[in-house]
Short mmCIF file of C-alpha atoms and ligand atoms in Angstrom, two decimals:
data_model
loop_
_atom_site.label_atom_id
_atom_site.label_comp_id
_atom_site.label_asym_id
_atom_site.label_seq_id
_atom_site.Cartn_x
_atom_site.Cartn_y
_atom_site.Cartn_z
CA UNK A 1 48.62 87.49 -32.96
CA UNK A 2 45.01 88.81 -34.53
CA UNK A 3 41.92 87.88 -33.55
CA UNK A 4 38.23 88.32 -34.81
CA UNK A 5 35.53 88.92 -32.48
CA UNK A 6 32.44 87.41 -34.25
CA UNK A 7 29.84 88.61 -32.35
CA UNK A 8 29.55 91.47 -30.27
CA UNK A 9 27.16 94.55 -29.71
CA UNK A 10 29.64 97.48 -29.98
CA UNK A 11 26.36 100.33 -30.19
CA UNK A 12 26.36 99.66 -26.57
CA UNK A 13 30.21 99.85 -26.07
CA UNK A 14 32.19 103.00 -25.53
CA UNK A 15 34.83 104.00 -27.98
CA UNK A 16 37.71 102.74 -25.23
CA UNK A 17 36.22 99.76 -25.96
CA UNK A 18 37.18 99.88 -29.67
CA UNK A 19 40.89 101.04 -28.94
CA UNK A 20 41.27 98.15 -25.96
CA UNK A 21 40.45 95.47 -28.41
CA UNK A 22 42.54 96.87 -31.12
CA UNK A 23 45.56 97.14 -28.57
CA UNK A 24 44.40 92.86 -27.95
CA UNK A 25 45.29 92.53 -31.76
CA UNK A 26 41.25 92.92 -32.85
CA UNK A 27 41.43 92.77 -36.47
CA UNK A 28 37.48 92.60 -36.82
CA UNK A 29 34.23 92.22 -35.41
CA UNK A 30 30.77 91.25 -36.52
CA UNK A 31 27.75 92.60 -34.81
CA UNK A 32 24.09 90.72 -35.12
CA UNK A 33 20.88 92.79 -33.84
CA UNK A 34 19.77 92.12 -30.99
CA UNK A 35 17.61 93.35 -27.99
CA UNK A 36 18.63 96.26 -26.76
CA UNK A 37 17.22 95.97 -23.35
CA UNK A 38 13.92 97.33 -23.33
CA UNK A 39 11.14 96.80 -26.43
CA UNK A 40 11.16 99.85 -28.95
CA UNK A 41 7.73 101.40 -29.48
CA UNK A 42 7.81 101.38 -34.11
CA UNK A 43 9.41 99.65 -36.46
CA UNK A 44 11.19 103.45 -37.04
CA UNK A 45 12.93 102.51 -34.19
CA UNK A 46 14.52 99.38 -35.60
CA UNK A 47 14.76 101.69 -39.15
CA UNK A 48 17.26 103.31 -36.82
CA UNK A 49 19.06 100.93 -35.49
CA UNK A 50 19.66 99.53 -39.12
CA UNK A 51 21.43 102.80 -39.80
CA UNK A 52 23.66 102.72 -36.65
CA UNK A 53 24.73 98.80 -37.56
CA UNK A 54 25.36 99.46 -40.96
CA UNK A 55 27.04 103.41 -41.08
CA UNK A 56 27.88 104.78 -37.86
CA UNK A 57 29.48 101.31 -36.34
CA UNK A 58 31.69 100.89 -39.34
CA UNK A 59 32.84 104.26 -39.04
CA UNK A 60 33.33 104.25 -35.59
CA UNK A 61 35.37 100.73 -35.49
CA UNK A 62 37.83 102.34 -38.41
CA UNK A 63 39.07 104.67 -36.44
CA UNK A 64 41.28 101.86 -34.74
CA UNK A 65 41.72 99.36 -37.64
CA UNK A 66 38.77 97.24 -37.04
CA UNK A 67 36.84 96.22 -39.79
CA UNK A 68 33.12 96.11 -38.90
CA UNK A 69 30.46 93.94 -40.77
CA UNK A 70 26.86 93.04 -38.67
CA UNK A 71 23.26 90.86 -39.13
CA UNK A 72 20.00 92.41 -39.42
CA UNK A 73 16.79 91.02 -38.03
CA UNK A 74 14.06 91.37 -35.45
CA UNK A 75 15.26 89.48 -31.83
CA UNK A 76 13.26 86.63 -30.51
CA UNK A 77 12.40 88.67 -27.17
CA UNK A 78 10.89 91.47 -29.73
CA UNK A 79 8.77 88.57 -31.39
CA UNK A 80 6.08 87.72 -29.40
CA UNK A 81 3.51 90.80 -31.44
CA UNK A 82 3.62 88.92 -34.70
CA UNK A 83 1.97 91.48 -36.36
CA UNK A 84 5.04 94.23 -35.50
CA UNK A 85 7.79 91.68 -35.87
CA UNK A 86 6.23 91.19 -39.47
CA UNK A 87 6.30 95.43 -40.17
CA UNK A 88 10.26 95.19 -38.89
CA UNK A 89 11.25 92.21 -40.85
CA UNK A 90 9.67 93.98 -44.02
CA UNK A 91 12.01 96.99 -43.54
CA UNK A 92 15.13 94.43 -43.63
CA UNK A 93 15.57 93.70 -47.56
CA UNK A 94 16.25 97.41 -48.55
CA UNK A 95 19.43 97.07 -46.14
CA UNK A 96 20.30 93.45 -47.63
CA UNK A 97 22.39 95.00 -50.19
CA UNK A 98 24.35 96.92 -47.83
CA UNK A 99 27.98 95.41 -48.41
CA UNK A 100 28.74 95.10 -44.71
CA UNK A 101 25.56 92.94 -44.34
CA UNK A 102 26.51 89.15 -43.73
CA UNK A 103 22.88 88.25 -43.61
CA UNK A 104 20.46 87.47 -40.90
CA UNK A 105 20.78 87.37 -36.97
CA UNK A 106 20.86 86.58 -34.06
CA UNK A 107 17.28 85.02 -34.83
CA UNK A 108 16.27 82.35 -32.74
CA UNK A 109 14.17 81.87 -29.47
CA UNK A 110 13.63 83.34 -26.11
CA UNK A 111 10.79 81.35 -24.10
CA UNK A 112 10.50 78.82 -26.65
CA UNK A 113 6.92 80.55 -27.54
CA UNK A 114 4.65 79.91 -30.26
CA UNK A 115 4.78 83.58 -32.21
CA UNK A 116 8.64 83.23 -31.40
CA UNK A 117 8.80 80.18 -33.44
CA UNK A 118 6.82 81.83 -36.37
CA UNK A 119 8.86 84.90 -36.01
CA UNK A 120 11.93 82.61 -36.28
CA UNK A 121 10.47 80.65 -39.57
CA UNK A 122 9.81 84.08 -41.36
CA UNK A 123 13.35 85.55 -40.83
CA UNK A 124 15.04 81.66 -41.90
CA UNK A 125 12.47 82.07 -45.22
CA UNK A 126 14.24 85.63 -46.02
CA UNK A 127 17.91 84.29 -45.50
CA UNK A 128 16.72 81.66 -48.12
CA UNK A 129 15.65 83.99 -50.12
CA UNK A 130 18.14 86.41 -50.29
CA UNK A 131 20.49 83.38 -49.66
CA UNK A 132 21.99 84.57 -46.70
CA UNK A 133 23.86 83.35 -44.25
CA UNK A 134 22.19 82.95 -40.65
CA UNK A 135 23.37 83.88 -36.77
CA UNK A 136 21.79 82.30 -34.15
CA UNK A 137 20.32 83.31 -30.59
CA UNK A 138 19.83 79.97 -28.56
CA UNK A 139 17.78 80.86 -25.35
CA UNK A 140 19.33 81.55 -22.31
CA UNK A 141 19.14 79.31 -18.78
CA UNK A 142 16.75 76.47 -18.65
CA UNK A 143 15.19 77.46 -22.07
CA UNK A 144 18.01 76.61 -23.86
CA UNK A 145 18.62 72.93 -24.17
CA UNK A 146 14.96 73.11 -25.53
CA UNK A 147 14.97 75.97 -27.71
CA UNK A 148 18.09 75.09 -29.47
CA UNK A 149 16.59 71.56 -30.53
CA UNK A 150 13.49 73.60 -31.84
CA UNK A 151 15.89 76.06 -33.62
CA UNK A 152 17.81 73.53 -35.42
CA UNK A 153 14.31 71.56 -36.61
CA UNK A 154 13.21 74.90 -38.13
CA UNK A 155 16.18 75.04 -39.99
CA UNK A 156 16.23 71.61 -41.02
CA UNK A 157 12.69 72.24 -42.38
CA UNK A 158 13.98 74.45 -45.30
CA UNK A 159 16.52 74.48 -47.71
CA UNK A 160 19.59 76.36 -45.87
CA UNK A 161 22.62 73.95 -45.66
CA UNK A 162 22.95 73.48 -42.36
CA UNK A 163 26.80 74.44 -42.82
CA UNK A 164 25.93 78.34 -43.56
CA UNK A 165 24.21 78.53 -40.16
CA UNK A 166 26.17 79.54 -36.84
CA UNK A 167 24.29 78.25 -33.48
CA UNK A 168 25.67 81.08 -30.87
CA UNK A 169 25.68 80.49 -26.93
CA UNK A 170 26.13 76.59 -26.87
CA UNK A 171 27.50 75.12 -23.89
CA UNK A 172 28.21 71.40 -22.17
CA UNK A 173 24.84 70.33 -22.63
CA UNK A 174 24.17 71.82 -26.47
CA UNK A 175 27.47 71.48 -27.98
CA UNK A 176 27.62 67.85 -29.32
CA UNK A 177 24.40 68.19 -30.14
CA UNK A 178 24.54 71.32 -32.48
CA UNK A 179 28.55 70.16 -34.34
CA UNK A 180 26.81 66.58 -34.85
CA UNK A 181 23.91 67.94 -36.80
CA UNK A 182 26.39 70.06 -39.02
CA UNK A 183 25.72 73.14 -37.72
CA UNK A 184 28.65 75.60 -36.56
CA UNK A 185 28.73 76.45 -33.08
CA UNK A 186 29.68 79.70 -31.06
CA UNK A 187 30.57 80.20 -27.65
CA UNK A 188 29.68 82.92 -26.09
CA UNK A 189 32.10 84.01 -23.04
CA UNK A 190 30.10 85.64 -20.29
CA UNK A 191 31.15 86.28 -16.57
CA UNK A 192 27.84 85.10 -14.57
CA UNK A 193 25.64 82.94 -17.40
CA UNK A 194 26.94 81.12 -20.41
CA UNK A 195 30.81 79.57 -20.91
CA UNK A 196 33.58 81.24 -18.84
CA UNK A 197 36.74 81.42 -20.88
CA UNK A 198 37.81 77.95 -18.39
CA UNK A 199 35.05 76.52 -19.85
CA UNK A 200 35.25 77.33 -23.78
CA UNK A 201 38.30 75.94 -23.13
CA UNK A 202 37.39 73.19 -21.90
CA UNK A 203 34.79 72.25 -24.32
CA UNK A 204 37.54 73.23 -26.57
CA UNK A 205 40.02 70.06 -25.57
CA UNK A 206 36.82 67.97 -25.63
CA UNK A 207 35.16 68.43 -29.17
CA UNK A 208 38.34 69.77 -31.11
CA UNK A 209 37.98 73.24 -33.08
CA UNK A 210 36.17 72.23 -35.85
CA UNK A 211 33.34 74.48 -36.73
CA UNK A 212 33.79 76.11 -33.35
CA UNK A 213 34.56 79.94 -32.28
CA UNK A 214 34.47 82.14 -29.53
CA UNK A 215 32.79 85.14 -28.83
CA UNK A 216 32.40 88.22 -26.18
CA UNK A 217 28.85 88.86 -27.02
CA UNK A 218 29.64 91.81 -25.12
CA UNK A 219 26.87 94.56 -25.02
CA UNK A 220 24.87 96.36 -22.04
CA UNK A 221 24.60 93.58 -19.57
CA UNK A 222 27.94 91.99 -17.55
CA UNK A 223 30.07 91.01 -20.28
CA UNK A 224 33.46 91.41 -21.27
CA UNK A 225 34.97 93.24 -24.93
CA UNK A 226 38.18 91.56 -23.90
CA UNK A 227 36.88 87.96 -23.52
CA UNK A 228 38.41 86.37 -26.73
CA UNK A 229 41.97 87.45 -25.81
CA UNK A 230 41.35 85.93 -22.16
CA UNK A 231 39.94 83.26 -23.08
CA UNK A 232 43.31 82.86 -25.70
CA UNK A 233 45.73 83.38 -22.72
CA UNK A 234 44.07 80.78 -20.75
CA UNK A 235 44.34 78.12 -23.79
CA UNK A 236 47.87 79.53 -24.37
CA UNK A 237 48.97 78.95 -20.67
CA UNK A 238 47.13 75.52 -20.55
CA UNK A 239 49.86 74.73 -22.84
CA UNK A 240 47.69 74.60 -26.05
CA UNK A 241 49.42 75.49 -29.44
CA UNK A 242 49.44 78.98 -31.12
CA UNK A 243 47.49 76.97 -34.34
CA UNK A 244 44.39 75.54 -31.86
CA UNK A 245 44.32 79.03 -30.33
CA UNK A 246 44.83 80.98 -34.40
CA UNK A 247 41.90 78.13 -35.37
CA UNK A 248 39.26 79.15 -32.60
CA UNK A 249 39.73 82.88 -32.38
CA UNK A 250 40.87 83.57 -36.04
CA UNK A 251 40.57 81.22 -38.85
CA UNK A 252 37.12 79.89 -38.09
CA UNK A 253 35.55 82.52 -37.87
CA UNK A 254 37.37 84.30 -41.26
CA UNK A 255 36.20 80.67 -42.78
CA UNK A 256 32.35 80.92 -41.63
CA UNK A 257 32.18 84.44 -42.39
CA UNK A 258 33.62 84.40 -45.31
CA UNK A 259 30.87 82.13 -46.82
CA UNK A 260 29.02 85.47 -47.01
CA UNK A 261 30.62 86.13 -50.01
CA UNK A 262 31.38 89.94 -48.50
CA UNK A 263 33.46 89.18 -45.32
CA UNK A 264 37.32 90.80 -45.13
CA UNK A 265 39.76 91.70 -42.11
CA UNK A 266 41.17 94.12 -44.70
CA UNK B 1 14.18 63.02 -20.67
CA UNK B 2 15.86 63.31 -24.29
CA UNK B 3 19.40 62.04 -23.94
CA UNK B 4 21.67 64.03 -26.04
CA UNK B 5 24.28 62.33 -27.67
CA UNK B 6 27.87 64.04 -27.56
CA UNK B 7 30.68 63.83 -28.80
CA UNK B 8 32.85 63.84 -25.36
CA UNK B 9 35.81 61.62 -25.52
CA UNK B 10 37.21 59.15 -22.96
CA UNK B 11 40.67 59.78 -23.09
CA UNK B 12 42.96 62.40 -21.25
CA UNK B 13 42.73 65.89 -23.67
CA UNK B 14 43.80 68.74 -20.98
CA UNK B 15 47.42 69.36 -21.68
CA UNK B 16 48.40 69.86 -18.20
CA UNK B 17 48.99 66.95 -15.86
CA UNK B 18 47.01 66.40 -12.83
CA UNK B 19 48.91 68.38 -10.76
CA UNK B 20 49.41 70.99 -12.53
CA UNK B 21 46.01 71.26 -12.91
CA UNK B 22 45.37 71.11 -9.35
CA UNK B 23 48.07 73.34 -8.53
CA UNK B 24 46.27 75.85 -11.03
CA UNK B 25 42.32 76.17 -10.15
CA UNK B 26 42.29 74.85 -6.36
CA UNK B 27 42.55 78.15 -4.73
CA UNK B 28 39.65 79.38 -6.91
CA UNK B 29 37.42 76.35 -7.24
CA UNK B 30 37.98 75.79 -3.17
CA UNK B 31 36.76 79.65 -2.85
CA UNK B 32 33.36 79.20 -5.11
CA UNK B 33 32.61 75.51 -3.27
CA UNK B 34 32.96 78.01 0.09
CA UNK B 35 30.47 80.34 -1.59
CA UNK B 36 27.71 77.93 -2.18
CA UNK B 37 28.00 76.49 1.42
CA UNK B 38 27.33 80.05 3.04
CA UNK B 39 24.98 80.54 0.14
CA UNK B 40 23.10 77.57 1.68
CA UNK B 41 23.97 78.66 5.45
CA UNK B 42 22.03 82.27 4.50
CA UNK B 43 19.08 80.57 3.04
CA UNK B 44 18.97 78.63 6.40
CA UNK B 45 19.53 82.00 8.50
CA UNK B 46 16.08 83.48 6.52
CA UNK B 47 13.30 83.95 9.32
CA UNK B 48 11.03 81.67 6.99
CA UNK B 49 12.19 78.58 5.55
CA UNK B 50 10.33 77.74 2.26
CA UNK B 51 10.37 75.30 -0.75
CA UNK B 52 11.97 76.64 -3.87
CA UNK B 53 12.52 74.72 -6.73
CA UNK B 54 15.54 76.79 -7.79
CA UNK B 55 17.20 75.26 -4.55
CA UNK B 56 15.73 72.23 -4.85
CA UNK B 57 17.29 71.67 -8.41
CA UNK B 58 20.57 73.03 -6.92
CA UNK B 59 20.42 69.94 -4.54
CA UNK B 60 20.27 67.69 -7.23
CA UNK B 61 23.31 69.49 -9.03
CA UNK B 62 25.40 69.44 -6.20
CA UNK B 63 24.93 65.64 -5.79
CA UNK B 64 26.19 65.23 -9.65
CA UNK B 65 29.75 66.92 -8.31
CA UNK B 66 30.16 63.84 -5.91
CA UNK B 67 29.85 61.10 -8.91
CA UNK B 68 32.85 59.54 -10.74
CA UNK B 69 32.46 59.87 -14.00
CA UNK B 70 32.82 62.61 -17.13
CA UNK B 71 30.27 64.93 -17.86
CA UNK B 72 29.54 66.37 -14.42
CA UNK B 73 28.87 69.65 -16.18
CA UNK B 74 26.47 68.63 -19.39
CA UNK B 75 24.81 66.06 -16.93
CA UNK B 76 24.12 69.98 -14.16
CA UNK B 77 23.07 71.90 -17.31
CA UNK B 78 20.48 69.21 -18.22
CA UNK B 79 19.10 69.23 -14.38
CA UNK B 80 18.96 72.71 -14.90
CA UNK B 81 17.02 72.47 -18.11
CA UNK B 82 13.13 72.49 -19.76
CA UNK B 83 12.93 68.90 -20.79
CA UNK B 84 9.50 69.73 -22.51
CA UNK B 85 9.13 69.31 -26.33
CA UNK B 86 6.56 71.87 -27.35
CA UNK B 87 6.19 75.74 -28.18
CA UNK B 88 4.83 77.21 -24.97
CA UNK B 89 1.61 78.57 -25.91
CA UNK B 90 2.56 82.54 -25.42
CA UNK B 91 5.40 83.99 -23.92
CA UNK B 92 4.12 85.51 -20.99
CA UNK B 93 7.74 86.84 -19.58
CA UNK B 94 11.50 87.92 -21.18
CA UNK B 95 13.73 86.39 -18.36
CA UNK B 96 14.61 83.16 -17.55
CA UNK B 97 15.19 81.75 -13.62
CA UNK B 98 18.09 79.33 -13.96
CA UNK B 99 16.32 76.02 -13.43
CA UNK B 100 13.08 74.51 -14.64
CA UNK B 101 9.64 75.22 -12.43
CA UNK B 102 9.02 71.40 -13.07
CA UNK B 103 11.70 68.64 -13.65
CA UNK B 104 11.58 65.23 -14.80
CA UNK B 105 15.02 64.23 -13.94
ZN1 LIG C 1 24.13 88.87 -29.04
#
């Protein structure tokens, strides 16, 4: 069976990445911005990084059959200097029409800060612009419960339906929360912080799979490219059928994407 | 606190039975409960003993696992959780610690 990996950071993935998730049946991947562990210096720096997302990664990923589509923004933890978050988010539209470009992410919060919010506000008033769909970064640890409430009043405040906008890195304490609103809701499968694969699938049997995926998120810190397919194994052995696990891992996130208007496994 | 409203059901949705179940995840669960009681012996070992409010909250999760009901996990994550409302002013730091530096549960 295929799966998609929604989100993941492959520019800090080797190539053996790329074949060992093609040999788990990865069919796709899509690959939001994000920090990329220490603050660049100029917005040229994020020009870059634009580049890499939307021609090397593509490239790179077709070598094993993976199509490869990504998000472009400026992360929350980059944020906090309004005035340079503004100079990044002004190089974004001239990549919009990139046709692997699904829209805008991960935005969202880290501390829950003031600038962060404005930050967050300005990138939600492009996707509604350019009509866009939007990825979101919910805060990690004890900021999250809080940041993800703030997150989903910002985007209540404008005129995004609520059903083109993926909250990422819910767990127990987020999830009813985020699928009651409307929203759609990602789980992120991380070793020491976030949802182990035991407990996506746990959250799975509790709330159903509507709206719901699953996600590596893998990228520089302790993660895992080969979480989805564990975290399918562990549904499949729990005795769960092949259509909850082809739902979760495959046809909600081909559904969701797709909304982009530019999305394909092809 | 805000009291979240979930959708959690009541009735049985884990496809296994009970022992299976059991059978399954003791070995592992039994080794992590191990690791947080010498994680607590270590912290007792330290030449100083002081307050931390990191442990402290960790107290107050570990006295969740011993109640009867469902939700032992959402009910942790909210212990572990900013229950404020507002922006924070400025962002000062990147990280996060785990648990809040003040809690109102
Ligand atoms: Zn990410």
């Amino acid at each position: 069976m295929t799966y998609i990996d929604p989100h993941i950071h492959m520019v800090s993935r080797t190539t053996d990445d790329y074949e060992r998730m093609a040999l788990a049946g990865c069919v796709a991947i899509t690959e939001p911005a994000f920090w990329a562990g220490f603050d660049r210096s100029s917005p040229q720096g994020f020009f870059d990084y634009y580049r890499q997302l939307t021609d090397t990664e593509p490239k790179r990923a077709a070598q094993y059959g993976i199509n490869h589509h990504c998000w472009l923004c400026i992360n929350p933890k980059e944020a906090e200097d309004v005035g340079f978050a503004r100079e990044v988010i002004s190089i974004i539209p001239e990549f919009l029409d990139h046709p692997t470009v699904l829209g805008i992410g991960e935005i969202g919060l880290n501390k829950n800060s003031k600038n962060e919010l404005i930050i967050l506000e300005e990138q939600l008033a492009l996707a509604e612009k350019h009509n866009r769909l939007v990825l979101v970064h919910t805060p990690h640890l004890e900021d999250k419960l809080k940041g993800t409430m703030l997150i989903m009043d910002a985007v209540e405040n404008t005129s995004i339906n609520v059903d083109r906008v993926l909250i990422d890195h819910v767990e127990e304490h987020t999830v009813g929360a985020v699928l009651e609103r409307g929203f759609w809701a990602g789980m992120t499968l991380y070793p020491n912080s976030k949802c182990t694969p035991q407990r996506a699938a746990d959250i799975i049997e509790m709330y159903g799979t509507e709206r719901l995926w699953i996600n590596s998120a893998g990228d520089w810190g302790p993660s895992d490219p080969l979480a989805v397919p564990k975290c399918r194994h562990e549904l499949a052995s729990r005795g769960h059928h092949a259509e909850t696990i082809d739902t979760i891992s495959y046809k909600n996130p081909l559904d969701f994407l797709s909304k982009s208007g530019r999305f394909s496994v092809e | 606190m805000a009291k979240i409203n979930t959708l959690m059901p009541l009735k049985p949705t884990c496809p296994m039975t009970h022992k299976e179940t059991v059978d399954r995840y003791f070995l592992e669960h039994r080794a992590k409960l191990l690791d947080i009681a010498a994680f607590l012996d270590r912290l007792d070992r330290c030449e100083s003993i002081e307050q931390d409010y990191r442990i402290d909250s960790l107290h107050k999760c570990i006295n969740v696992l011993l109640e009867k009901n469902v939700g032992r996990t959402e009910k942790i994550l909210n212990i572990l959780s900013d229950h404020s409302k507002e922006p924070i002013n400025v962002a000062h730091e990147q990280g996060a610690s785990g648990a809040p530096k003040q809690t109102d549960l």
